[in-house]
Every structure is written in structure tokens, then in C-alpha cells.
Amino acid sequence: MIEINEASIKKAIQENELCAYYQPQVDTITHDLKSAEALCRWIAKDGTLIKPDSFIPLAEKSQLICDIDWYILNETCQLLQKLTTLGHAIPIGVNFSRNHLKEHNFLDKLCSIVDSYHIEHHMIIVEVTETSLLEKNMSVVKGVSKVKEKGFKIAVDDFDSGLSSLSFIKDVEADILKIDQSILCEESTEEKSRLILTSMIDLFNNLHFVTVAEGVENQSQLGVLKTSGCQLIQGYLFSKPLPEDEFIQYVLQHESNHGDVLKMQGPLGASNLMMQAIFKKHPMIIMSNLTQDSYVMMAYENFHTHYSPASGIFSELIERDTNTMHPEDQELFRHTFSIPHLMEEYKKGSESVSCITRQRGDDGIYRRVESTDYFVKSPSTNDVLIITLCEDLD
Ligand code: C2E
Ligand code: CA
Ligand code: CA
């Protein structure tokens, strides 16, 4: 039996007794493998496997934990090199303890290690715990932004439903929120707990976070997560953390399999999938009432969404849109989608009106966009309605 103390942990690091196990994260709906998390294991000389709960808390009492995290990052980069060679690299999460806050060269060190393996930064997910973010105010929030600016993905680990957490996430530039297992406990099948979980995930989705549910062990938990629109699952139900060679086998055996997706759907998952399919072709959809001069817009990320409210006055929308067109296309656009012109076409019996223009997106780049207005009949009023589908042609 090994005695666990600072000295023995240090020795274990020096003698390469630590290693990373990798736990798959799969798509909730399709069960495709999307990413993974690296978790530290200590395999002693006699072959005993020591789980992190027995030594991480002790290592966290000093800067020793930082050595462990850097060690695991190196292991992860080596794995990513192998996966890249096999053509199957996926992003991998690495845990970073709050003690790194004391390391002044954290970001430089992170970049130099990852760069030394020629791994693209977006393949590394920097996992930080929610509590380490909460306890240290805005300087941490800024630190996180800098890591993100370098292209790394950020995951907030052990997210719970406390109100302080909820108000905090708006300030942190994270990409991923990991929902702690404790929120999924048995009662998650009870109506009220389920509603809290579902609303929480819905909120995260609206804020454009990817949500990962951790510690999913059974089908009933999976069922709840499917219907609530949680994107990724990490749990024993799909796989325990695996040693490197087994994980590589897992990756090779779990190439994207789109199978019978709709059969696996819960109702919310199905509608999300449908919306995704529609938005893939039409990054912006506007429903307007020409008679009332009003519209409601639904837009997908990266389209020109920042300058217009999601609903408002149709003619103002056209005027604002006109300003995002290439100067040579502005007159064509303004005329085609003016209410008088659309009404004229409607009276002539046209089914739709369409034009192609060059439009500047949120990123400042001009793209050829085809906007088509389809006239639709309102079942209850005589108002003239249109549905506008915008298609990015580039
Ligand atoms: P964590 O980061 O929240 O990692 C998830 C833990 O949940 C892992 O435990 C994983 O094995 C476990 N888990 C995953 N799915 C299930 C499930 O379906 N059921 C149950 N009961 N458990 C599941 P593990 O590997 O024992 O790690 C425990 C904790 O130790 C981690 O929690 C993390 O806080 C810490 N840790 C592990 N490796 C590192 C590391 O390299 N650096 C740092 N700083 N902390 C680490
Ligand atoms: Ca973690
Ligand atoms: Ca966690």
C-alpha cells in the first residue's frame, strides 16, 4: 500500500507514474463521439491504480497540482498527435486547478506546450471549475478571455444551478458549461427537478453555450437530457474513462454514424435538429406582415444579426438591411423589398419575389446572399404575409 503524501506524489510525477485516462463525450441525440476529457490516474509501480480523489485534493494544497495539470496537458498533446496522424483528432478537455491563478506565465506556458506538439489551439478545452471563477472576481474573467483569444476553448466545470452561478455566466466568455452530476441525481426524473434542469439547459442554449452533462449513468437520465436539448453526454452509460490505447480504439470504432437520427429523438431534440437543418441552408428567416408593416426574425449565428432587433417595423428593417448591402446593390435591394413593390407583385399573383445581393455579415465580409420573399395566406385575416428565406450562396 502506497503512502500518499506530497513527496510520494512528486516522486510519482518524476517517475512517470501518472497518466491520463480519457472519457468520451458523445452527442446526446446521435451518440456520435464529439470530444473527451483527460482525467489523471496514478498507476503505482506495483500496478495499483490510484484515483484522483485520493491525491488531487492533497496536491491542491500546494502548487504540486499545477505540475500534475501540465503533465496531463503534455500527455493529451501526445495523444492528439497520434489521433491527428490517424485522421481522427477531436477536442480534449484538460483540467486546470484554481492554483494556476498564481502562475504569472500561465498563458505563455499553455501556448508553448501546445505549440511544441503542433496541436491547433481549438483542440484543447481548458476546464476550470465554477468555484474557482466565482471566488476570484473579474480578474479571472479577464484571464479567461485572454485564453480564449488565443483560440483555446473554455469549459466551466461542475456548474450547479445556484443563483450566483447563473448571474455569473453572463460575464465569463466560456464556450462550454459542464453540468455537474449532482444536478442529475435520481430525482431528476421528478417533475420539478426535471423542469429546473430543462429550463436551465434552455437558458444555456439561448446564451449559445454548449452544454455537457456529466455523470450520466442510466437511460432515464439520458431521456431527460434528450428532451431538454443538452448537446453532449459524458458518463458511464457510454464509457468510463479509458487508458490511452483503449481510447484510441474507441475513437476508431466510433466514427460519425448518423444512423436513424429521428428515431432517437425526443421532441425538443427533433425540433432543434430540424431548425439546424433549416438554418444550415437559410441562416436567416423573417416572417413579416406587410399590411401591418411588422416582422419577426430568426437568425443563425455569424449572420448579420447584430444591428437589427429580432422583431420590429418591416420597412425599417429593409432600410437597415439596405445599409449592409454592397453600395452597388443597395438600390436593387431597397426597391425589390419595398412594401409598394411587394404589394404590386402580390396583386399580380406572384408567389415569390427574389434577388441576389452582396451583403456584409457581422464579421465585415461581403457574401452573396439570395433573399426570397414567399407570399403566404393568413388563415384568419386578409393581411398580406411573407416569409423571407435568406440563403448564403458563398
Ligand atoms: P471532474 O473534472 O468533475 O471529472 C469527472 C469525474 O466524474 C471523473 O472522476 C469521472 O471519472 C467521473 N465520472 C464520469 N462519468 C461518471 C458516471 O457516469 N458516474 C460516476 N459516478 N462518475 C463519473 P475522476 O476521474 O475520479 O476525477 C475526479 C476529479 O478529480 C475530477 O472531477 C477533477 O476534479 C479531478 N481531476 C482529475 N484529473 C485531474 C487533473 O488532471 N487535474 C486536476 N486539476 N484535477 C483533476
Ligand atoms: Ca473536469
Ligand atoms: Ca465535473
Coordinates of C-alpha atoms and ligand atoms in Angstrom, one line a residue:
M1 CA 0.0 0.0 0.0
I2 CA 1.5 3.4 -1.1
E3 CA 1.6 6.2 1.3
I4 CA 0.1 9.3 -0.3
N5 CA 1.8 12.5 0.6
E6 CA 3.4 15.4 -1.2
A7 CA 6.8 13.6 -1.5
S8 CA 5.3 10.4 -3.0
I9 CA 3.2 12.4 -5.5
K10 CA 6.2 14.4 -6.5
K11 CA 8.2 11.2 -7.0
A12 CA 5.3 9.7 -9.0
I13 CA 5.4 12.7 -11.4
Q14 CA 9.2 12.4 -11.8
E15 CA 9.0 8.6 -12.4
N16 CA 6.1 8.9 -14.9
E17 CA 3.7 7.0 -12.8
L18 CA 0.9 9.5 -13.6
C19 CA -1.0 9.1 -16.9
A20 CA -4.2 10.4 -18.5
Y21 CA -7.3 8.4 -19.0
Y22 CA -9.8 9.8 -21.5
Q23 CA -13.6 9.8 -21.1
P24 CA -15.6 10.2 -24.3
Q25 CA -18.2 12.9 -24.7
V26 CA -20.9 11.9 -27.1
D27 CA -23.7 13.8 -28.9
T28 CA -26.9 13.3 -26.9
I29 CA -29.0 12.7 -30.0
T30 CA -26.8 10.8 -32.5
H31 CA -24.4 9.3 -29.9
D32 CA -21.5 10.4 -32.2
L33 CA -18.2 10.9 -30.4
K34 CA -17.5 14.6 -30.3
S35 CA -14.8 15.3 -27.7
A36 CA -13.3 13.9 -24.5
E37 CA -11.9 14.8 -21.1
A38 CA -8.4 13.9 -19.8
L39 CA -8.5 12.6 -16.3
C40 CA -5.4 11.9 -14.2
R41 CA -4.6 8.4 -12.9
W42 CA -1.7 7.3 -10.8
I43 CA -0.5 3.8 -11.6
A44 CA 1.9 2.8 -8.9
K45 CA 4.9 0.5 -9.6
D46 CA 3.0 -2.5 -8.2
G47 CA 0.2 -1.8 -10.7
T48 CA -2.3 -0.3 -8.2
L49 CA -4.5 2.3 -9.9
I50 CA -4.9 5.3 -7.6
K51 CA -7.9 7.5 -8.5
P52 CA -7.6 11.3 -8.4
D53 CA -9.9 11.8 -5.4
S54 CA -7.1 10.2 -3.3
F55 CA -4.3 12.6 -4.3
I56 CA -5.7 15.6 -6.2
P57 CA -7.1 17.3 -3.0
L58 CA -3.7 16.9 -1.3
A59 CA -1.9 18.2 -4.4
E60 CA -4.3 21.2 -4.5
K61 CA -2.9 22.3 -1.1
S62 CA 0.3 23.3 -2.9
Q63 CA 1.4 24.2 -6.4
L64 CA 2.0 20.5 -7.0
I65 CA -1.4 20.3 -8.7
C66 CA 0.0 22.7 -11.4
D67 CA 2.7 20.2 -12.2
I68 CA 0.1 17.5 -12.5
D69 CA -2.0 19.6 -14.8
W70 CA 0.9 20.5 -17.1
Y71 CA 1.9 16.8 -17.1
I72 CA -1.7 15.8 -18.2
L73 CA -1.6 18.5 -20.8
N74 CA 1.6 17.1 -22.3
E75 CA 0.0 13.6 -22.3
T76 CA -3.1 15.0 -24.0
C77 CA -1.0 16.7 -26.7
Q78 CA 0.8 13.5 -27.4
L79 CA -2.5 11.7 -27.8
L80 CA -3.8 14.4 -30.1
Q81 CA -0.7 14.0 -32.3
K82 CA -1.5 10.3 -32.6
L83 CA -5.1 10.9 -33.4
T84 CA -4.2 13.6 -35.9
T85 CA -1.9 11.1 -37.7
L86 CA -4.9 8.7 -37.7
G87 CA -7.1 11.4 -39.1
H88 CA -9.4 11.3 -36.1
A89 CA -8.5 14.2 -33.8
I90 CA -11.2 15.5 -31.5
P91 CA -11.1 18.3 -28.9
I92 CA -10.0 17.2 -25.5
G93 CA -10.6 18.9 -22.2
V94 CA -7.8 19.3 -19.7
N95 CA -8.5 20.2 -16.0
F96 CA -6.7 23.3 -14.7
S97 CA -6.9 23.8 -10.9
R98 CA -7.5 27.3 -9.5
N99 CA -3.9 27.3 -8.3
H100 CA -2.8 28.3 -11.8
L101 CA -4.2 31.7 -11.0
K102 CA -0.9 32.2 -9.2
E103 CA 1.2 31.3 -12.2
H104 CA 2.1 34.6 -13.9
N105 CA 3.2 32.9 -17.1
F106 CA 0.2 30.6 -17.4
L107 CA -0.9 31.6 -20.9
D108 CA 2.6 31.6 -22.4
K109 CA 3.3 28.2 -20.9
L110 CA 0.0 26.9 -22.2
C111 CA 0.7 28.1 -25.8
S112 CA 4.3 26.9 -25.8
I113 CA 3.4 23.4 -24.7
V114 CA 0.6 23.0 -27.2
D115 CA 2.6 24.7 -30.0
S116 CA 5.5 22.4 -29.3
Y117 CA 3.3 19.4 -30.4
H118 CA 1.9 21.4 -33.4
I119 CA -1.6 21.0 -32.0
E120 CA -4.2 23.6 -33.0
H121 CA -5.4 25.6 -30.0
H122 CA -9.1 24.9 -30.5
M123 CA -8.4 21.1 -29.9
I124 CA -7.6 21.9 -26.3
I125 CA -10.5 22.6 -24.0
V126 CA -9.4 24.4 -20.8
E127 CA -11.6 23.2 -18.0
V128 CA -11.8 25.5 -15.0
T129 CA -14.1 24.9 -12.1
E130 CA -17.0 27.2 -11.5
T131 CA -16.0 27.8 -7.9
S132 CA -12.5 29.0 -8.9
L133 CA -14.2 31.5 -11.2
L134 CA -16.7 32.6 -8.6
E135 CA -14.3 33.2 -5.7
K136 CA -11.9 35.4 -7.7
N137 CA -14.0 38.2 -9.2
M138 CA -13.4 39.9 -12.6
S139 CA -9.6 39.5 -12.9
V140 CA -10.3 35.8 -13.6
V141 CA -12.9 36.7 -16.1
K142 CA -10.3 38.7 -18.0
G143 CA -7.8 35.9 -17.7
V144 CA -10.3 33.5 -19.2
S145 CA -10.9 35.9 -22.1
K146 CA -7.2 36.0 -22.9
V147 CA -7.0 32.2 -23.0
K148 CA -10.0 32.3 -25.4
E149 CA -8.4 35.0 -27.5
K150 CA -5.6 32.5 -28.2
G151 CA -8.1 30.2 -29.7
F152 CA -8.5 27.7 -26.8
K153 CA -12.0 26.5 -25.9
I154 CA -13.1 27.2 -22.3
A155 CA -15.3 24.9 -20.3
V156 CA -16.7 25.8 -16.9
D157 CA -16.7 22.6 -14.8
D158 CA -19.1 21.5 -12.1
F159 CA -21.7 24.0 -12.9
D160 CA -24.6 24.0 -10.5
S161 CA -27.9 25.7 -10.5
G162 CA -27.1 28.2 -7.7
L163 CA -28.3 31.7 -8.5
S164 CA -24.8 33.1 -8.1
S165 CA -23.6 30.8 -10.9
L166 CA -26.4 31.8 -13.1
S167 CA -25.8 35.5 -12.8
F168 CA -22.0 34.9 -13.2
I169 CA -22.1 33.1 -16.5
K170 CA -23.0 36.2 -18.5
D171 CA -19.6 37.6 -17.7
V172 CA -17.5 34.6 -18.4
E173 CA -16.5 34.0 -22.0
A174 CA -16.9 30.3 -21.8
D175 CA -17.8 28.0 -24.7
I176 CA -19.0 25.0 -22.7
L177 CA -20.8 24.5 -19.5
K178 CA -20.5 21.2 -17.8
I179 CA -23.5 20.3 -15.7
D180 CA -22.5 18.6 -12.5
Q181 CA -23.7 15.1 -11.8
S182 CA -25.3 16.2 -8.6
I183 CA -28.0 18.0 -10.6
L184 CA -28.8 14.8 -12.4
C185 CA -29.3 12.7 -9.2
E186 CA -32.2 10.3 -9.1
E187 CA -34.8 13.0 -8.5
S188 CA -34.0 14.3 -12.0
T189 CA -36.8 12.1 -13.1
E190 CA -39.2 14.0 -10.8
E191 CA -41.3 16.7 -12.4
K192 CA -39.9 19.8 -10.6
S193 CA -36.3 18.9 -10.8
R194 CA -36.7 18.0 -14.4
L195 CA -38.3 21.4 -15.1
I196 CA -35.4 23.2 -13.4
L197 CA -32.8 21.2 -15.4
T198 CA -34.7 21.7 -18.7
S199 CA -35.1 25.4 -18.2
M200 CA -31.5 25.8 -17.2
I201 CA -30.3 24.0 -20.3
D202 CA -32.7 26.0 -22.4
L203 CA -31.2 29.2 -21.0
F204 CA -27.7 28.0 -21.7
N205 CA -28.6 27.2 -25.3
N206 CA -30.1 30.6 -25.8
L207 CA -26.9 32.1 -24.4
H208 CA -25.0 30.0 -27.1
F209 CA -23.2 27.7 -24.6
V210 CA -22.6 24.1 -25.4
T211 CA -23.9 22.0 -22.5
V212 CA -22.2 18.8 -21.4
A213 CA -24.0 16.7 -18.8
E214 CA -21.5 14.7 -16.6
G215 CA -22.1 11.5 -14.8
V216 CA -24.9 10.2 -16.9
E217 CA -25.4 6.6 -15.8
N218 CA -28.8 5.5 -17.0
Q219 CA -31.4 5.7 -19.7
S220 CA -33.9 7.7 -17.7
Q221 CA -31.3 10.5 -17.2
L222 CA -30.5 10.3 -20.9
G223 CA -34.1 10.6 -21.7
V224 CA -34.5 13.8 -19.7
L225 CA -31.3 15.3 -21.2
K226 CA -32.5 14.5 -24.7
T227 CA -35.8 16.3 -24.4
S228 CA -34.1 19.3 -22.7
G229 CA -31.7 19.9 -25.6
C230 CA -28.4 19.2 -23.8
Q231 CA -25.8 18.7 -26.5
L232 CA -23.2 16.3 -25.0
I233 CA -23.1 13.5 -22.6
Q234 CA -20.1 12.3 -20.6
G235 CA -20.9 9.3 -18.4
Y236 CA -20.6 5.6 -17.6
L237 CA -23.7 5.0 -19.7
F238 CA -21.5 5.5 -22.8
S239 CA -18.0 4.9 -21.4
K240 CA -15.8 5.1 -18.4
P241 CA -12.5 7.0 -18.6
L242 CA -10.2 4.8 -20.8
P243 CA -6.5 4.3 -20.9
E244 CA -4.9 5.8 -24.0
D245 CA -4.7 2.7 -26.2
E246 CA -8.3 1.7 -25.4
F247 CA -9.4 5.3 -26.0
I248 CA -7.7 5.3 -29.5
Q249 CA -9.6 2.0 -30.3
Y250 CA -12.8 3.7 -29.1
V251 CA -12.2 6.7 -31.4
L252 CA -11.6 4.4 -34.3
Q253 CA -14.7 2.4 -33.7
H254 CA -17.0 5.4 -33.2
E255 CA -16.6 7.3 -36.4
S256 CA -19.6 9.5 -37.0
N257 CA -22.6 7.4 -37.5
H258 CA -25.7 9.3 -38.4
G259 CA -27.9 6.2 -38.4
D260 CA -31.6 6.7 -37.8
V261 CA -31.3 10.0 -36.1
L262 CA -35.0 10.8 -35.9
K263 CA -35.8 7.5 -34.1
M264 CA -33.5 8.6 -31.3
Q265 CA -35.1 11.9 -30.9
G266 CA -37.0 13.4 -28.0
P267 CA -39.5 16.2 -29.1
L268 CA -37.2 19.1 -28.4
G269 CA -34.2 17.3 -29.9
A270 CA -36.1 16.7 -33.1
S271 CA -37.2 20.3 -33.4
N272 CA -33.7 21.5 -32.7
L273 CA -32.4 19.2 -35.4
M274 CA -35.0 20.4 -37.8
M275 CA -34.1 24.1 -37.1
Q276 CA -30.5 23.3 -37.5
A277 CA -31.2 21.7 -40.9
I278 CA -33.2 24.7 -42.0
F279 CA -30.7 27.2 -40.7
K280 CA -27.9 25.4 -42.4
K281 CA -29.5 26.4 -45.7
H282 CA -31.2 29.6 -44.6
P283 CA -29.2 31.4 -41.9
M284 CA -31.9 34.0 -41.6
I285 CA -35.7 33.6 -41.7
I286 CA -38.0 36.6 -41.4
M287 CA -41.8 36.4 -41.0
S288 CA -43.5 39.7 -41.9
N289 CA -46.9 41.1 -42.1
L290 CA -46.8 43.7 -45.0
T291 CA -50.2 45.1 -44.1
Q292 CA -49.1 45.8 -40.5
D293 CA -45.6 46.7 -41.5
S294 CA -44.2 44.3 -38.9
Y295 CA -41.7 41.4 -38.8
V296 CA -40.2 38.7 -36.6
M297 CA -36.7 37.5 -37.4
M298 CA -34.9 34.3 -36.6
A299 CA -31.2 34.3 -37.4
Y300 CA -28.4 31.9 -37.1
E301 CA -25.0 32.8 -35.6
N302 CA -22.5 34.6 -37.8
F303 CA -25.1 36.1 -40.0
H304 CA -25.7 39.8 -39.9
T305 CA -27.7 39.7 -36.6
H306 CA -26.2 42.4 -34.5
Y307 CA -27.7 45.5 -36.0
S308 CA -31.4 44.6 -36.1
P309 CA -33.8 43.8 -33.3
A310 CA -35.4 40.4 -33.6
S311 CA -38.8 42.0 -34.2
G312 CA -40.0 45.4 -35.3
I313 CA -41.1 47.5 -38.2
F314 CA -40.7 45.8 -41.6
S315 CA -39.8 49.0 -43.6
E316 CA -37.2 50.0 -41.0
L317 CA -35.7 46.5 -41.3
I318 CA -35.4 46.9 -45.1
E319 CA -33.8 50.3 -44.7
R320 CA -31.3 48.9 -42.1
D321 CA -30.6 45.9 -44.3
T322 CA -30.0 48.1 -47.3
N323 CA -27.1 49.7 -45.5
T324 CA -25.4 46.4 -45.1
M325 CA -25.5 45.7 -48.9
H326 CA -22.7 46.4 -51.2
P327 CA -23.2 50.1 -52.4
E328 CA -23.9 48.9 -56.0
D329 CA -26.6 46.6 -54.8
Q330 CA -28.4 48.9 -52.4
E331 CA -30.9 50.4 -54.9
L332 CA -31.9 46.9 -56.2
F333 CA -32.5 45.6 -52.7
R334 CA -34.4 48.7 -51.5
H335 CA -36.7 48.6 -54.5
T336 CA -37.3 44.9 -54.6
F337 CA -38.3 44.7 -50.9
S338 CA -40.2 47.9 -50.6
I339 CA -43.8 47.4 -49.4
P340 CA -45.3 49.1 -52.5
H341 CA -43.3 46.8 -54.9
L342 CA -44.1 43.7 -52.8
M343 CA -47.9 44.6 -52.7
E344 CA -47.8 45.1 -56.5
E345 CA -46.3 41.6 -57.0
Y346 CA -48.8 40.1 -54.6
K347 CA -51.7 41.6 -56.5
K348 CA -50.3 40.3 -59.8
G349 CA -50.5 36.9 -58.3
S350 CA -46.7 36.3 -57.9
E351 CA -45.8 33.5 -55.5
S352 CA -42.5 34.9 -54.5
V353 CA -40.0 37.8 -55.1
S354 CA -36.3 37.2 -55.0
C355 CA -33.0 39.0 -55.5
I356 CA -29.3 38.3 -55.1
T357 CA -27.1 40.9 -53.4
R358 CA -23.7 41.2 -51.8
Q359 CA -24.3 41.6 -48.0
R360 CA -21.8 42.4 -45.2
G361 CA -22.0 39.9 -42.3
D362 CA -21.3 40.5 -38.6
D363 CA -17.6 39.6 -39.5
G364 CA -17.4 42.5 -42.0
I365 CA -17.1 40.2 -45.0
Y366 CA -19.4 40.6 -48.1
R367 CA -21.2 37.4 -49.1
R368 CA -23.6 36.8 -52.0
V369 CA -27.0 36.3 -50.4
E370 CA -30.2 35.3 -52.1
S371 CA -33.2 36.7 -50.3
T372 CA -36.6 35.3 -51.3
D373 CA -40.0 36.5 -50.1
Y374 CA -42.7 33.9 -50.3
F375 CA -46.3 35.2 -50.1
V376 CA -48.4 33.2 -47.6
K377 CA -52.1 33.4 -46.8
S378 CA -53.2 34.1 -43.3
P379 CA -55.9 31.7 -42.3
S380 CA -57.6 34.3 -40.1
T381 CA -57.1 37.8 -41.6
N382 CA -56.8 39.4 -45.0
D383 CA -53.3 40.7 -44.2
V384 CA -50.6 40.1 -46.7
L385 CA -47.9 38.0 -45.1
I386 CA -44.5 36.9 -46.3
I387 CA -41.8 34.5 -45.2
T388 CA -38.3 35.6 -46.2
L389 CA -35.7 33.0 -46.5
C390 CA -32.1 34.1 -46.9
E391 CA -29.5 31.8 -48.4
D392 CA -25.8 32.3 -48.2
L393 CA -24.5 31.5 -51.8
D394 CA -20.8 31.6 -50.9
Ligands
C2E1 P1 -14.3 16.1 -12.8 O1 -13.4 17.0 -13.5 O2 -15.6 16.6 -12.5 O3 -14.3 14.8 -13.6 C1 -15.4 14.0 -13.8 C2 -15.4 12.8 -12.8 O4 -16.6 12.1 -12.9 C3 -14.3 11.8 -13.1 O5 -13.8 11.3 -11.9 C4 -15.1 10.8 -13.9 O6 -14.5 9.5 -13.9 C5 -16.4 10.8 -13.1 N1 -17.5 10.3 -13.9 C6 -17.7 10.3 -15.2 N2 -18.8 9.8 -15.6 C7 -19.3 9.2 -14.4 C8 -20.5 8.5 -14.2 O7 -21.4 8.1 -15.0 N3 -20.8 8.1 -12.9 C9 -19.9 8.5 -11.9 N4 -20.2 8.1 -10.6 N5 -18.8 9.2 -12.1 C10 -18.5 9.6 -13.4 P2 -12.3 11.1 -11.6 O8 -11.6 10.7 -12.9 O9 -12.2 10.2 -10.5 O10 -11.9 12.5 -11.3 C11 -12.3 13.2 -10.1 C12 -12.0 14.6 -10.1 O11 -10.5 14.8 -9.9 C13 -12.3 15.4 -11.4 O12 -13.6 15.7 -11.4 C14 -11.3 16.5 -11.2 O13 -11.9 17.5 -10.4 C15 -10.1 15.9 -10.5 N6 -9.1 15.7 -11.5 C16 -8.9 14.6 -12.3 N7 -7.9 14.7 -13.1 C17 -7.4 15.9 -12.9 C18 -6.3 16.7 -13.4 O14 -5.5 16.3 -14.3 N8 -6.1 18.0 -12.9 C19 -6.9 18.5 -12.0 N9 -6.7 19.7 -11.6 N10 -8.0 17.8 -11.5 C20 -8.2 16.5 -11.9
CA2 CA -13.3 18.3 -15.3
CA3 CA -17.1 18.0 -13.4

